[in-house]
C-alpha positions as a Markdown table, in Angstrom:
| # | Residue | x | y | z |
|---|---|---|---|---|
| 1 | Met | 0.0 | 0.0 | 0.0 |
| 2 | Gln | 1.3 | 3.4 | -0.9 |
| 3 | Phe | 1.8 | 5.6 | 2.2 |
| 4 | Thr | 0.5 | 9.1 | 1.6 |
| 5 | Arg | -0.3 | 12.1 | 3.9 |
| 6 | Arg | -4.0 | 11.7 | 2.9 |
| 7 | Arg | -4.0 | 8.0 | 3.8 |
| 8 | Cys | -2.3 | 8.8 | 7.1 |
| 9 | Leu | -5.0 | 11.3 | 8.0 |
| 10 | Leu | -8.0 | 9.3 | 6.9 |
| 11 | Gly | -6.6 | 6.0 | 8.2 |
| 12 | Ala | -6.0 | 7.5 | 11.6 |
| 13 | Gly | -9.5 | 9.0 | 11.4 |
| 14 | Ala | -11.0 | 5.6 | 11.0 |
| 15 | Ile | -9.8 | 4.5 | 14.5 |
| 16 | Ala | -10.6 | 7.8 | 16.1 |
| 17 | Ser | -13.0 | 10.1 | 17.9 |
| 18 | Phe | -13.4 | 12.5 | 20.7 |
| 19 | Pro | -16.7 | 13.1 | 22.5 |
| 20 | Leu | -18.3 | 16.4 | 21.8 |
| 21 | Leu | -18.6 | 17.1 | 25.5 |
| 22 | His | -15.0 | 17.4 | 26.6 |
| 23 | Ser | -14.0 | 15.9 | 29.9 |
| 24 | Cys | -12.0 | 17.9 | 32.5 |
| 25 | Val | -8.9 | 15.7 | 31.7 |
| 26 | Ser | -7.0 | 17.0 | 28.7 |
| 27 | Pro | -6.4 | 14.3 | 26.0 |
| 28 | Phe | -2.9 | 15.7 | 25.7 |
| 29 | Ser | -1.9 | 15.5 | 29.3 |
| 30 | Ala | 0.1 | 12.2 | 28.9 |
| 31 | Ser | 2.7 | 13.8 | 26.7 |
| 32 | Phe | 2.3 | 17.3 | 25.3 |
| 33 | Gly | 5.8 | 18.0 | 23.9 |
| 34 | Asn | 9.3 | 16.7 | 23.4 |
| 35 | Lys | 12.4 | 18.2 | 24.9 |
| 36 | Gly | 12.5 | 20.7 | 22.1 |
| 37 | Ser | 8.9 | 21.9 | 22.8 |
| 38 | Tyr | 8.4 | 25.6 | 23.4 |
| 39 | Leu | 5.1 | 25.3 | 25.3 |
| 40 | Thr | 5.9 | 22.5 | 27.7 |
| 41 | Lys | 7.7 | 25.2 | 29.7 |
| 42 | Ile | 4.8 | 27.6 | 29.9 |
| 43 | Leu | 1.6 | 25.8 | 29.3 |
| 44 | Glu | -0.3 | 24.5 | 32.3 |
| 45 | Pro | -1.4 | 20.8 | 31.7 |
| 46 | Lys | -5.1 | 21.6 | 32.3 |
| 47 | Asn | -5.0 | 24.1 | 29.3 |
| 48 | Glu | -3.5 | 21.7 | 26.7 |
| 49 | Asn | -5.6 | 21.4 | 23.6 |
| 50 | Ala | -5.3 | 21.0 | 19.8 |
| 51 | Leu | -4.6 | 24.7 | 19.2 |
| 52 | Tyr | -1.6 | 24.8 | 21.5 |
| 53 | Tyr | -0.3 | 21.5 | 20.3 |
| 54 | Trp | -0.1 | 22.6 | 16.7 |
| 55 | Ile | 1.3 | 26.0 | 17.4 |
| 56 | Asp | 4.0 | 24.3 | 19.3 |
| 57 | Val | 4.7 | 22.0 | 16.4 |
| 58 | Val | 5.0 | 25.0 | 14.0 |
| 59 | Met | 7.2 | 26.9 | 16.3 |
| 60 | Gln | 9.6 | 24.0 | 16.5 |
| 61 | Gln | 9.6 | 23.6 | 12.7 |
| 62 | Ile | 10.3 | 27.3 | 12.2 |
| 63 | Arg | 13.3 | 27.0 | 14.6 |
| 64 | Asp | 14.6 | 23.7 | 13.2 |
| 65 | Gln | 14.3 | 24.8 | 9.6 |
| 66 | Arg | 16.0 | 28.1 | 10.5 |
| 67 | Leu | 13.3 | 30.1 | 8.8 |
| 68 | Phe | 13.4 | 33.9 | 8.8 |
| 69 | Thr | 10.9 | 36.2 | 10.4 |
| 70 | Pro | 8.9 | 37.2 | 7.3 |
| 71 | Arg | 8.3 | 33.6 | 6.3 |
| 72 | Ala | 7.4 | 32.6 | 9.8 |
| 73 | Ala | 4.8 | 35.4 | 9.9 |
| 74 | Tyr | 3.2 | 34.1 | 6.8 |
| 75 | Ile | 3.1 | 30.5 | 8.2 |
| 76 | Phe | 1.5 | 31.7 | 11.5 |
| 77 | Gly | -1.1 | 33.6 | 9.4 |
| 78 | Leu | -2.0 | 30.7 | 7.2 |
| 79 | Thr | -2.1 | 27.9 | 9.8 |
| 80 | Asn | -4.0 | 29.7 | 12.5 |
| 81 | Thr | -6.6 | 30.9 | 10.0 |
| 82 | Ala | -7.1 | 27.4 | 8.6 |
| 83 | Gly | -7.6 | 26.0 | 12.1 |
| 84 | Phe | -10.1 | 28.7 | 13.1 |
| 85 | Leu | -12.1 | 28.4 | 9.9 |
| 86 | Ala | -12.5 | 24.7 | 10.4 |
| 87 | Ala | -13.7 | 25.1 | 14.0 |
| 88 | Asn | -15.9 | 28.1 | 13.3 |
| 89 | Gly | -17.5 | 26.2 | 10.4 |
| 90 | Ile | -18.9 | 23.7 | 12.8 |
| 91 | Ala | -19.7 | 26.2 | 15.6 |
| 92 | Gln | -21.1 | 28.9 | 13.2 |
| 93 | Ser | -20.2 | 31.6 | 15.7 |
| 94 | Tyr | -18.5 | 34.2 | 13.5 |
| 95 | Gln | -18.8 | 35.7 | 10.0 |
| 96 | Glu | -15.8 | 35.0 | 7.7 |
| 97 | Pro | -14.9 | 36.2 | 4.2 |
| 98 | Phe | -13.6 | 32.9 | 2.8 |
| 99 | Asp | -16.9 | 31.3 | 2.0 |
| 100 | Met | -16.3 | 28.0 | 3.8 |
| 101 | Gly | -19.9 | 27.4 | 4.5 |
| 102 | Ala | -21.3 | 25.4 | 7.4 |
| 103 | Gly | -19.5 | 22.3 | 8.7 |
| 104 | Pro | -21.3 | 19.1 | 9.8 |
| 105 | Ala | -23.2 | 19.4 | 13.0 |
| 106 | Asp | -21.9 | 16.1 | 14.3 |
| 107 | Ala | -18.2 | 17.0 | 14.2 |
| 108 | Asp | -15.6 | 17.8 | 16.9 |
| 109 | Glu | -14.3 | 21.4 | 16.6 |
| 110 | Glu | -10.9 | 20.7 | 18.0 |
| 111 | Ile | -10.2 | 17.7 | 15.7 |
| 112 | Ala | -11.3 | 19.7 | 12.7 |
| 113 | Tyr | -9.1 | 22.6 | 13.9 |
| 114 | Gly | -6.1 | 20.3 | 14.2 |
| 115 | Val | -6.6 | 18.6 | 10.8 |
| 116 | Ala | -7.0 | 21.9 | 8.9 |
| 117 | Phe | -4.0 | 23.4 | 10.8 |
| 118 | Ala | -1.9 | 20.4 | 10.1 |
| 119 | Ile | -2.6 | 20.3 | 6.3 |
| 120 | Ala | -1.9 | 24.0 | 6.0 |
| 121 | Ala | 1.3 | 23.6 | 8.0 |
| 122 | Ser | 2.5 | 20.6 | 5.9 |
| 123 | Glu | 1.9 | 22.6 | 2.7 |
| 124 | Val | 3.7 | 25.8 | 3.8 |
| 125 | Leu | 6.5 | 24.1 | 5.7 |
| 126 | Gln | 7.0 | 21.5 | 3.0 |
| 127 | Gln | 7.0 | 18.8 | 5.7 |
| 128 | Pro | 4.5 | 15.9 | 5.9 |
| 129 | Leu | 4.4 | 16.0 | 9.7 |
| 130 | Val | 3.3 | 12.4 | 9.7 |
| 131 | Phe | 4.2 | 11.5 | 13.2 |
| 132 | Glu | 2.8 | 14.8 | 14.6 |
| 133 | Arg | -0.5 | 14.1 | 12.9 |
| 134 | Arg | -0.7 | 10.5 | 14.1 |
| 135 | Lys | 0.1 | 11.6 | 17.6 |
| 136 | Phe | -2.6 | 14.2 | 17.4 |
| 137 | Leu | -5.4 | 12.0 | 16.1 |
| 138 | Ala | -4.4 | 9.2 | 18.4 |
| 139 | Gln | -5.5 | 11.3 | 21.4 |
| 140 | Tyr | -9.2 | 11.0 | 20.4 |
| 141 | Pro | -11.2 | 7.8 | 20.4 |
| 142 | Gly | -13.1 | 6.8 | 17.3 |
| 143 | Ser | -16.6 | 8.1 | 16.5 |
| 144 | Ser | -18.6 | 9.7 | 13.8 |
| 145 | Ala | -17.7 | 13.1 | 15.3 |
| 146 | Lys | -14.1 | 12.4 | 14.7 |
| 147 | Thr | -14.6 | 11.0 | 11.2 |
| 148 | Asn | -16.7 | 14.0 | 10.2 |
| 149 | Ala | -14.2 | 16.4 | 11.7 |
| 150 | Val | -11.3 | 14.9 | 9.8 |
| 151 | Arg | -13.2 | 15.2 | 6.5 |
| 152 | Trp | -14.3 | 18.8 | 7.3 |
| 153 | Gly | -10.9 | 19.9 | 8.4 |
| 154 | Asn | -9.4 | 18.5 | 5.2 |
| 155 | His | -12.0 | 20.3 | 3.1 |
| 156 | Val | -11.4 | 23.7 | 4.8 |
| 157 | Ala | -7.6 | 23.5 | 4.5 |
| 158 | Arg | -7.7 | 22.5 | 0.8 |
| 159 | Lys | -10.2 | 25.3 | 0.0 |
| 160 | Leu | -8.1 | 27.9 | 1.9 |
| 161 | Leu | -4.9 | 26.8 | 0.2 |
| 162 | Lys | -6.6 | 27.0 | -3.2 |
| 163 | Arg | -7.7 | 30.6 | -2.4 |
| 164 | Arg | -4.1 | 31.5 | -1.4 |
| 165 | Thr | -2.6 | 30.1 | -4.6 |
| 166 | Asn | -0.7 | 32.8 | -6.4 |
| 167 | Asp | -0.9 | 35.2 | -3.5 |
| 168 | Gly | 2.7 | 36.3 | -4.0 |
| 169 | Ser | 4.2 | 34.3 | -1.1 |
| 170 | Glu | 6.3 | 31.9 | -3.2 |
| 171 | Asp | 7.8 | 34.7 | -5.3 |
| 172 | Ser | 8.6 | 36.6 | -2.1 |
| 173 | Glu | 10.9 | 33.9 | -0.9 |
| 174 | Val | 13.7 | 34.7 | -3.3 |
| 175 | Asn | 16.2 | 37.4 | -2.3 |
| 176 | Tyr | 16.1 | 39.4 | -5.6 |
| 177 | Tyr | 14.4 | 42.7 | -6.3 |
| 178 | Leu | 12.9 | 41.6 | -9.7 |
| 179 | Asn | 11.9 | 45.3 | -10.3 |
| 180 | Arg | 9.2 | 45.1 | -7.6 |
| 181 | Tyr | 10.6 | 48.2 | -5.9 |
| 182 | Lys | 12.7 | 51.0 | -7.4 |
| 183 | Arg | 16.0 | 51.8 | -5.7 |
| 184 | Arg | 16.2 | 55.3 | -4.4 |
| 185 | Gly | 19.7 | 56.1 | -5.9 |
| 186 | Asp | 20.9 | 58.7 | -3.4 |
| 187 | Ala | 23.1 | 58.7 | -0.3 |
| 188 | Leu | 20.3 | 57.2 | 1.9 |
| 189 | Gln | 20.0 | 54.1 | -0.3 |
| 190 | Trp | 20.4 | 50.8 | 1.6 |
| 191 | Ser | 23.5 | 48.7 | 1.0 |
| 192 | Pro | 24.7 | 45.6 | 3.0 |
| 193 | Thr | 26.4 | 46.7 | 6.2 |
| 194 | Gly | 28.6 | 43.5 | 6.8 |
| 195 | Pro | 30.8 | 41.8 | 6.7 |
| 196 | Phe | 29.6 | 39.3 | 9.4 |
| 197 | Tyr | 31.4 | 36.3 | 10.5 |
| 198 | Gly | 30.1 | 33.3 | 12.4 |
| 199 | Ala | 30.7 | 33.6 | 16.1 |
| 200 | Arg | 29.4 | 32.3 | 19.4 |
| 201 | Pro | 27.5 | 33.1 | 21.5 |
| 202 | Gly | 24.6 | 34.7 | 19.7 |
| 203 | Pro | 23.4 | 34.5 | 16.1 |
| 204 | Ala | 25.5 | 35.6 | 13.1 |
| 205 | Phe | 24.9 | 36.2 | 9.4 |
| 206 | Glu | 26.8 | 35.1 | 6.4 |
| 207 | Ser | 29.1 | 37.8 | 4.9 |
| 208 | Phe | 27.2 | 40.2 | 2.6 |
| 209 | Asp | 23.9 | 38.2 | 2.2 |
| 210 | Arg | 21.5 | 39.4 | -0.5 |
| 211 | Pro | 18.6 | 41.6 | 0.8 |
| 212 | Leu | 16.0 | 39.5 | 2.6 |
| 213 | Tyr | 12.7 | 38.9 | 0.8 |
| 214 | Pro | 12.2 | 42.1 | -1.4 |
| 215 | Gly | 8.8 | 40.7 | -2.5 |
| 216 | Gln | 7.3 | 40.2 | 1.0 |
| 217 | Gly | 5.5 | 43.6 | 0.8 |
| 218 | Met | 3.7 | 42.4 | -2.4 |
| 219 | Ile | 2.0 | 39.4 | -0.8 |
| 220 | Lys | -1.8 | 39.5 | -0.7 |
| 221 | Pro | -2.7 | 40.6 | 2.9 |
| 222 | Trp | -5.2 | 38.8 | 5.1 |
| 223 | Thr | -6.9 | 41.8 | 6.7 |
| 224 | Met | -5.5 | 44.9 | 4.9 |
| 225 | Thr | -6.8 | 45.9 | 1.5 |
| 226 | His | -3.3 | 46.1 | 0.1 |
| 227 | Gly | 0.3 | 46.0 | 1.4 |
| 228 | Ser | 0.7 | 49.8 | 1.3 |
| 229 | Gln | -2.6 | 50.6 | 3.1 |
| 230 | Phe | -0.8 | 51.8 | 6.2 |
| 231 | Arg | 2.5 | 52.9 | 4.6 |
| 232 | Ala | 4.7 | 55.1 | 6.8 |
| 233 | Ser | 5.3 | 58.8 | 6.1 |
| 234 | Glu | 8.6 | 59.9 | 4.5 |
| 235 | Phe | 11.9 | 59.3 | 6.3 |
| 236 | Tyr | 14.0 | 62.1 | 7.7 |
| 237 | Asp | 15.6 | 64.6 | 5.4 |
| 238 | Pro | 19.3 | 63.6 | 5.9 |
| 239 | Lys | 20.3 | 67.3 | 6.0 |
| 240 | Ser | 17.8 | 68.1 | 8.8 |
| 241 | Ser | 18.4 | 68.7 | 12.5 |
| 242 | Glu | 16.0 | 65.8 | 13.2 |
| 243 | Phe | 18.3 | 63.4 | 11.4 |
| 244 | Ala | 21.3 | 64.8 | 13.2 |
| 245 | Glu | 19.6 | 64.1 | 16.5 |
| 246 | Ala | 18.6 | 60.6 | 15.5 |
| 247 | Phe | 22.2 | 59.9 | 14.2 |
| 248 | Gln | 23.7 | 61.1 | 17.5 |
| 249 | Leu | 21.2 | 59.1 | 19.6 |
| 250 | Ile | 21.9 | 55.8 | 17.9 |
| 251 | Lys | 25.6 | 56.4 | 17.8 |
| 252 | Glu | 25.8 | 56.9 | 21.5 |
| 253 | Leu | 23.2 | 54.4 | 22.6 |
| 254 | Gly | 23.4 | 51.5 | 20.1 |
| 255 | Gly | 27.1 | 50.8 | 19.7 |
| 256 | Thr | 28.9 | 47.8 | 21.0 |
| 257 | Asp | 31.0 | 50.0 | 23.3 |
| 258 | Ser | 28.3 | 52.4 | 24.4 |
| 259 | Thr | 28.9 | 54.1 | 27.7 |
| 260 | Val | 25.4 | 55.5 | 28.1 |
| 261 | Arg | 23.3 | 52.3 | 27.5 |
| 262 | Thr | 22.3 | 50.8 | 30.8 |
| 263 | Glu | 22.5 | 47.1 | 31.8 |
| 264 | Asp | 18.7 | 46.9 | 31.6 |
| 265 | Glu | 18.7 | 48.5 | 28.1 |
| 266 | Ser | 21.4 | 46.0 | 27.0 |
| 267 | Glu | 19.2 | 43.1 | 28.4 |
| 268 | Ile | 16.2 | 44.5 | 26.5 |
| 269 | Ala | 18.2 | 44.6 | 23.2 |
| 270 | Leu | 19.1 | 40.9 | 23.6 |
| 271 | Phe | 15.8 | 39.7 | 25.0 |
| 272 | Trp | 13.9 | 40.9 | 22.0 |
| 273 | Glu | 16.5 | 40.2 | 19.4 |
| 274 | Asn | 14.9 | 37.0 | 18.2 |
| 275 | Gly | 17.4 | 36.3 | 15.5 |
| 276 | Pro | 17.6 | 33.3 | 13.1 |
| 277 | Trp | 17.5 | 29.8 | 14.5 |
| 278 | Gly | 14.6 | 30.4 | 16.8 |
| 279 | Ala | 10.9 | 31.0 | 17.0 |
| 280 | Thr | 11.4 | 34.4 | 15.4 |
| 281 | Val | 9.7 | 37.7 | 16.3 |
| 282 | Pro | 6.0 | 36.7 | 15.5 |
| 283 | Gly | 6.7 | 33.4 | 17.2 |
| 284 | His | 7.8 | 35.3 | 20.3 |
| 285 | Phe | 4.4 | 37.1 | 20.3 |
| 286 | Met | 2.6 | 33.8 | 19.8 |
| 287 | Tyr | 4.5 | 32.6 | 22.9 |
| 288 | Ile | 3.5 | 35.6 | 24.9 |
| 289 | Ala | -0.1 | 35.3 | 23.8 |
| 290 | Ile | -0.2 | 31.7 | 25.0 |
| 291 | Gln | 1.1 | 32.7 | 28.4 |
| 292 | Val | -1.5 | 35.5 | 28.6 |
| 293 | Leu | -4.6 | 33.8 | 27.2 |
| 294 | Gln | -4.4 | 30.3 | 28.5 |
| 295 | Asn | -6.3 | 31.0 | 31.7 |
| 296 | Arg | -8.8 | 33.5 | 30.4 |
| 297 | Glu | -11.6 | 30.9 | 30.1 |
| 298 | Leu | -12.2 | 31.4 | 26.4 |
| 299 | Asn | -14.2 | 28.7 | 24.7 |
| 300 | Phe | -12.3 | 26.8 | 22.0 |
| 301 | Val | -13.7 | 28.8 | 19.0 |
| 302 | Asp | -13.1 | 32.1 | 20.7 |
| 303 | Leu | -9.5 | 31.0 | 21.5 |
| 304 | Ala | -9.1 | 29.9 | 17.8 |
| 305 | Lys | -10.4 | 33.3 | 16.7 |
| 306 | Ala | -7.9 | 35.2 | 18.9 |
| 307 | Phe | -5.0 | 33.3 | 17.5 |
| 308 | Ala | -6.3 | 33.6 | 13.9 |
| 309 | Leu | -6.4 | 37.4 | 14.4 |
| 310 | Leu | -3.0 | 37.3 | 15.9 |
| 311 | Gly | -1.6 | 35.2 | 13.1 |
| 312 | Met | -3.2 | 37.3 | 10.4 |
| 313 | Thr | -2.1 | 40.6 | 11.8 |
| 314 | Gln | 1.5 | 39.3 | 12.3 |
| 315 | Cys | 1.5 | 38.3 | 8.7 |
| 316 | Asp | 0.1 | 41.6 | 7.6 |
| 317 | Ala | 2.6 | 43.4 | 9.8 |
| 318 | Ser | 5.4 | 41.6 | 7.9 |
| 319 | Ile | 3.8 | 42.7 | 4.6 |
| 320 | Asn | 3.5 | 46.3 | 5.9 |
| 321 | Ala | 7.0 | 46.5 | 7.2 |
| 322 | Trp | 8.6 | 44.9 | 4.2 |
| 323 | Asp | 6.6 | 47.2 | 1.8 |
| 324 | Asn | 8.0 | 50.2 | 3.7 |
| 325 | Lys | 11.5 | 48.8 | 3.7 |
| 326 | Tyr | 11.8 | 48.3 | 0.0 |
| 327 | His | 9.6 | 51.3 | -0.9 |
| 328 | Tyr | 11.8 | 53.7 | 1.1 |
| 329 | Asp | 15.1 | 51.8 | 0.7 |
| 330 | Ile | 16.8 | 53.4 | 3.8 |
| 331 | Leu | 20.3 | 52.5 | 5.0 |
| 332 | Arg | 21.0 | 51.0 | 8.4 |
| 333 | Pro | 22.5 | 53.2 | 11.2 |
| 334 | Glu | 25.7 | 51.2 | 11.1 |
| 335 | Thr | 26.2 | 51.9 | 7.4 |
| 336 | Ala | 25.6 | 55.6 | 7.9 |
| 337 | Ile | 27.9 | 55.9 | 10.9 |
| 338 | Arg | 30.8 | 53.8 | 9.5 |
| 339 | Val | 30.9 | 54.9 | 5.9 |
| 340 | Arg | 28.1 | 57.1 | 4.7 |
| 341 | Ala | 27.8 | 60.0 | 7.1 |
| 342 | Asn | 30.1 | 62.4 | 5.3 |
| 343 | Ser | 28.1 | 61.9 | 2.1 |
| 344 | Leu | 24.7 | 62.8 | 3.5 |
| 345 | Gly | 25.1 | 66.6 | 3.3 |
| 346 | Asn | 24.3 | 67.3 | 6.9 |
| 347 | Thr | 26.3 | 70.3 | 8.3 |
| 348 | Asp | 25.9 | 69.3 | 11.9 |
| 349 | His | 29.3 | 68.4 | 13.3 |
| 350 | Arg | 27.9 | 65.2 | 14.9 |
| 351 | Val | 27.0 | 63.6 | 11.5 |
| 352 | Arg | 30.5 | 62.3 | 10.7 |
| 353 | Asn | 31.9 | 58.9 | 9.8 |
| 354 | Gln | 33.3 | 56.7 | 12.6 |
| 355 | Ser | 34.7 | 53.6 | 10.9 |
| 356 | Asp | 35.2 | 51.5 | 14.0 |
| 357 | Trp | 31.6 | 51.8 | 15.2 |
| 358 | His | 29.5 | 48.6 | 15.3 |
| 359 | Ser | 25.9 | 47.9 | 16.4 |
| 360 | Phe | 25.4 | 46.1 | 19.7 |
| 361 | Ile | 23.4 | 43.4 | 18.1 |
| 362 | Pro | 24.0 | 42.1 | 14.5 |
| 363 | Thr | 22.7 | 44.5 | 11.9 |
| 364 | Pro | 20.2 | 42.7 | 9.6 |
| 365 | Glu | 20.9 | 42.5 | 5.9 |
| 366 | Phe | 17.9 | 44.4 | 4.5 |
| 367 | Pro | 16.7 | 48.0 | 4.6 |
| 368 | Ser | 16.0 | 49.8 | 7.9 |
| 369 | Tyr | 12.8 | 51.8 | 7.5 |
| 370 | Thr | 10.4 | 50.7 | 9.1 |
| 371 | Ser | 11.2 | 48.3 | 11.9 |
| 372 | Gly | 9.7 | 44.9 | 11.5 |
| 373 | His | 10.0 | 44.2 | 15.2 |
| 374 | Ser | 8.0 | 47.4 | 16.1 |
| 375 | Thr | 5.3 | 46.6 | 13.5 |
| 376 | Phe | 4.9 | 43.1 | 14.9 |
| 377 | Gly | 4.8 | 44.5 | 18.4 |
| 378 | Gly | 2.3 | 47.2 | 17.6 |
| 379 | Ala | 0.0 | 44.6 | 15.9 |
| 380 | Ala | 0.4 | 42.0 | 18.7 |
| 381 | Ser | -0.3 | 44.5 | 21.5 |
| 382 | Glu | -3.4 | 45.9 | 19.8 |
| 383 | Thr | -4.8 | 42.4 | 19.0 |
| 384 | Leu | -4.2 | 41.3 | 22.6 |
| 385 | Lys | -5.9 | 44.4 | 23.9 |
| 386 | Phe | -8.9 | 43.6 | 21.8 |
| 387 | Val | -9.1 | 39.9 | 22.9 |
| 388 | Cys | -8.7 | 40.8 | 26.6 |
| 389 | Gly | -10.8 | 43.9 | 26.5 |
| 390 | Arg | -8.2 | 46.0 | 28.2 |
| 391 | Asp | -4.6 | 47.1 | 28.0 |
| 392 | Asp | -3.5 | 47.0 | 31.6 |
| 393 | Val | -2.8 | 43.3 | 31.9 |
| 394 | Ala | 0.3 | 42.6 | 34.0 |
| 395 | Phe | 2.4 | 39.6 | 33.0 |
| 396 | Ser | 6.0 | 38.3 | 32.9 |
| 397 | Gly | 7.9 | 36.3 | 30.3 |
| 398 | Tyr | 11.2 | 34.6 | 29.4 |
| 399 | Ser | 12.8 | 34.6 | 26.0 |
| 400 | Pro | 11.6 | 31.6 | 24.0 |
| 401 | Asp | 15.1 | 30.9 | 22.6 |
| 402 | Gln | 17.6 | 31.5 | 25.4 |
| 403 | Val | 20.2 | 29.3 | 23.5 |
| 404 | Leu | 20.8 | 32.2 | 21.1 |
| 405 | Trp | 22.0 | 34.5 | 23.9 |
| 406 | Pro | 23.2 | 32.6 | 27.0 |
| 407 | Gln | 23.1 | 35.9 | 28.9 |
| 408 | Leu | 19.3 | 35.5 | 28.9 |
| 409 | Glu | 19.2 | 32.2 | 30.9 |
| 410 | Asp | 16.7 | 32.6 | 33.7 |
| 411 | Val | 16.1 | 36.2 | 32.8 |
| 412 | Ser | 12.4 | 37.1 | 33.1 |
| 413 | Arg | 11.0 | 40.5 | 32.2 |
| 414 | His | 7.8 | 42.0 | 33.5 |
| 415 | Trp | 5.2 | 44.3 | 31.8 |
| 416 | Asn | 2.2 | 46.1 | 33.2 |
| 417 | Ser | 0.4 | 46.4 | 29.9 |
| 418 | Phe | 0.5 | 45.3 | 26.3 |
| 419 | Thr | 1.5 | 48.8 | 25.3 |
| 420 | Gln | 4.5 | 48.7 | 27.6 |
| 421 | Met | 5.5 | 45.3 | 26.1 |
| 422 | Ala | 5.3 | 46.7 | 22.5 |
| 423 | Glu | 7.2 | 49.8 | 23.3 |
| 424 | Glu | 10.0 | 47.9 | 25.1 |
| 425 | Asn | 10.2 | 45.6 | 22.1 |
| 426 | Gly | 10.4 | 48.6 | 19.7 |
| 427 | Met | 13.1 | 50.3 | 21.8 |
| 428 | Ser | 15.2 | 47.2 | 21.9 |
| 429 | Arg | 16.1 | 47.9 | 18.3 |
| 430 | Ile | 17.4 | 51.3 | 19.2 |
| 431 | Tyr | 19.4 | 49.9 | 22.1 |
| 432 | Gly | 20.7 | 47.3 | 19.8 |
| 433 | Gly | 21.9 | 50.0 | 17.3 |
| 434 | Val | 20.1 | 48.5 | 14.3 |
| 435 | His | 17.2 | 51.0 | 13.7 |
| 436 | Trp | 16.6 | 54.7 | 13.6 |
| 437 | Ser | 14.1 | 56.2 | 16.1 |
| 438 | Leu | 11.6 | 57.0 | 13.3 |
| 439 | Asp | 11.8 | 53.3 | 12.2 |
| 440 | Asn | 10.3 | 52.4 | 15.6 |
| 441 | Thr | 7.6 | 55.1 | 16.0 |
| 442 | Glu | 6.2 | 54.8 | 12.5 |
| 443 | Ala | 6.2 | 51.0 | 12.7 |
| 444 | Leu | 4.4 | 51.0 | 16.1 |
| 445 | Lys | 1.7 | 53.3 | 14.6 |
| 446 | Ala | 1.3 | 51.1 | 11.5 |
| 447 | Gly | 1.1 | 47.9 | 13.5 |
| 448 | Arg | -1.6 | 49.3 | 15.8 |
| 449 | Leu | -3.6 | 50.7 | 12.8 |
| 450 | Leu | -3.6 | 47.5 | 10.9 |
| 451 | Ala | -4.6 | 45.5 | 14.0 |
| 452 | Arg | -7.4 | 47.9 | 14.8 |
| 453 | His | -8.6 | 47.6 | 11.2 |
| 454 | Ala | -8.5 | 43.8 | 11.5 |
| 455 | Thr | -10.4 | 43.5 | 14.7 |
| 456 | Glu | -13.0 | 45.9 | 13.5 |
| 457 | Thr | -13.7 | 44.2 | 10.2 |
| 458 | Met | -12.7 | 40.5 | 10.5 |
| 459 | Phe | -14.7 | 37.6 | 12.1 |
| 460 | Leu | -17.6 | 39.7 | 13.4 |
| 461 | Pro | -20.2 | 37.8 | 15.5 |
| 462 | Lys | -23.1 | 36.3 | 13.6 |
| 463 | Val | -26.4 | 38.0 | 14.5 |
């Protein structure tokens, strides 16, 4: 017999099922994650469910495949949306613009969620996830509710994947401009900062990588009307006093040998760095959302909706930020300080080359304006405010990938609101020396705007 992903799903479905009325004992309590699991460390056993299981699987895959932040954002958007649409099709709680229709009444929402999520994840990760699927379906005893859920989840995932065909995401993965954005051609134009060399501890980049994903801003958004809907305003005039102030700030605060950056600010820069080989920036916000939402007593469909909104807005945040990056084509602070300052035409004596200056954390190999970190943070904070109905939620958290920066071992940070969390995340890029101040403020604004737009227009309750 030929072994296929479909046969694995439907074959497991034949032995399966899970009662529609869930017991108080989680079917995942026996073994939620392996030693590489992210959520085993933060998720209380009583809260384990299909949603958390599959998000954990995807976070591990993103780390193990060493995927970059823009691609991770797309993956979180697609998978979480697929899962929600499958569960909501059965519950019929919320309107949705994807025309999925009504699912079978006799079907389990969690199983349908997991099947749809898994199929979407397999497609976008290019991994069959055979053992993860078998482990997932084996948690549920067989019944018609399980069989119907498997079929419905498969239907929803395939329909959503078909709708997203030719959405620009595959083209965006290549690191070539392909005339999608015009280079600016003046002294502010981005160029690789490098060279970088592998070193430990902490992440490193190859020497003079090509610019990362110049097509990301052209992907079809989930909640925005188009990628430039919330495009930032113009960057500083490089001859202005505002630019001179920003130049001096980053030069003093963000350098490797800064004497004005505090220990706490250095810790913030490392805590939020989220470089390659980890859960990435949107994964970090998924991680935080799980910590915050797991005990808020949301029913399963409402929880799925919350993470669908978070995934979609994280994906749209990547589209917004990368549209800005390649539309404006602005150089990084390290390039300006080390080699370009004298060519910018600013008469302020502070705007002068310093060839031995280096950013505290590695400068990424793509344009600066606007900050992806800050856009993700603005979107995440606004989405979580919507889900919780308030901003002033106090919580603490660890870095999900302490292995990248051993200095973060056992380091926990505390925030009194989602806004504080987003602002600290945004400032981390200033403390790290990789972004201009305007990169942060404009990105925070855009992230908040796109998330507000999403929560006001997407998945409204059925009347």
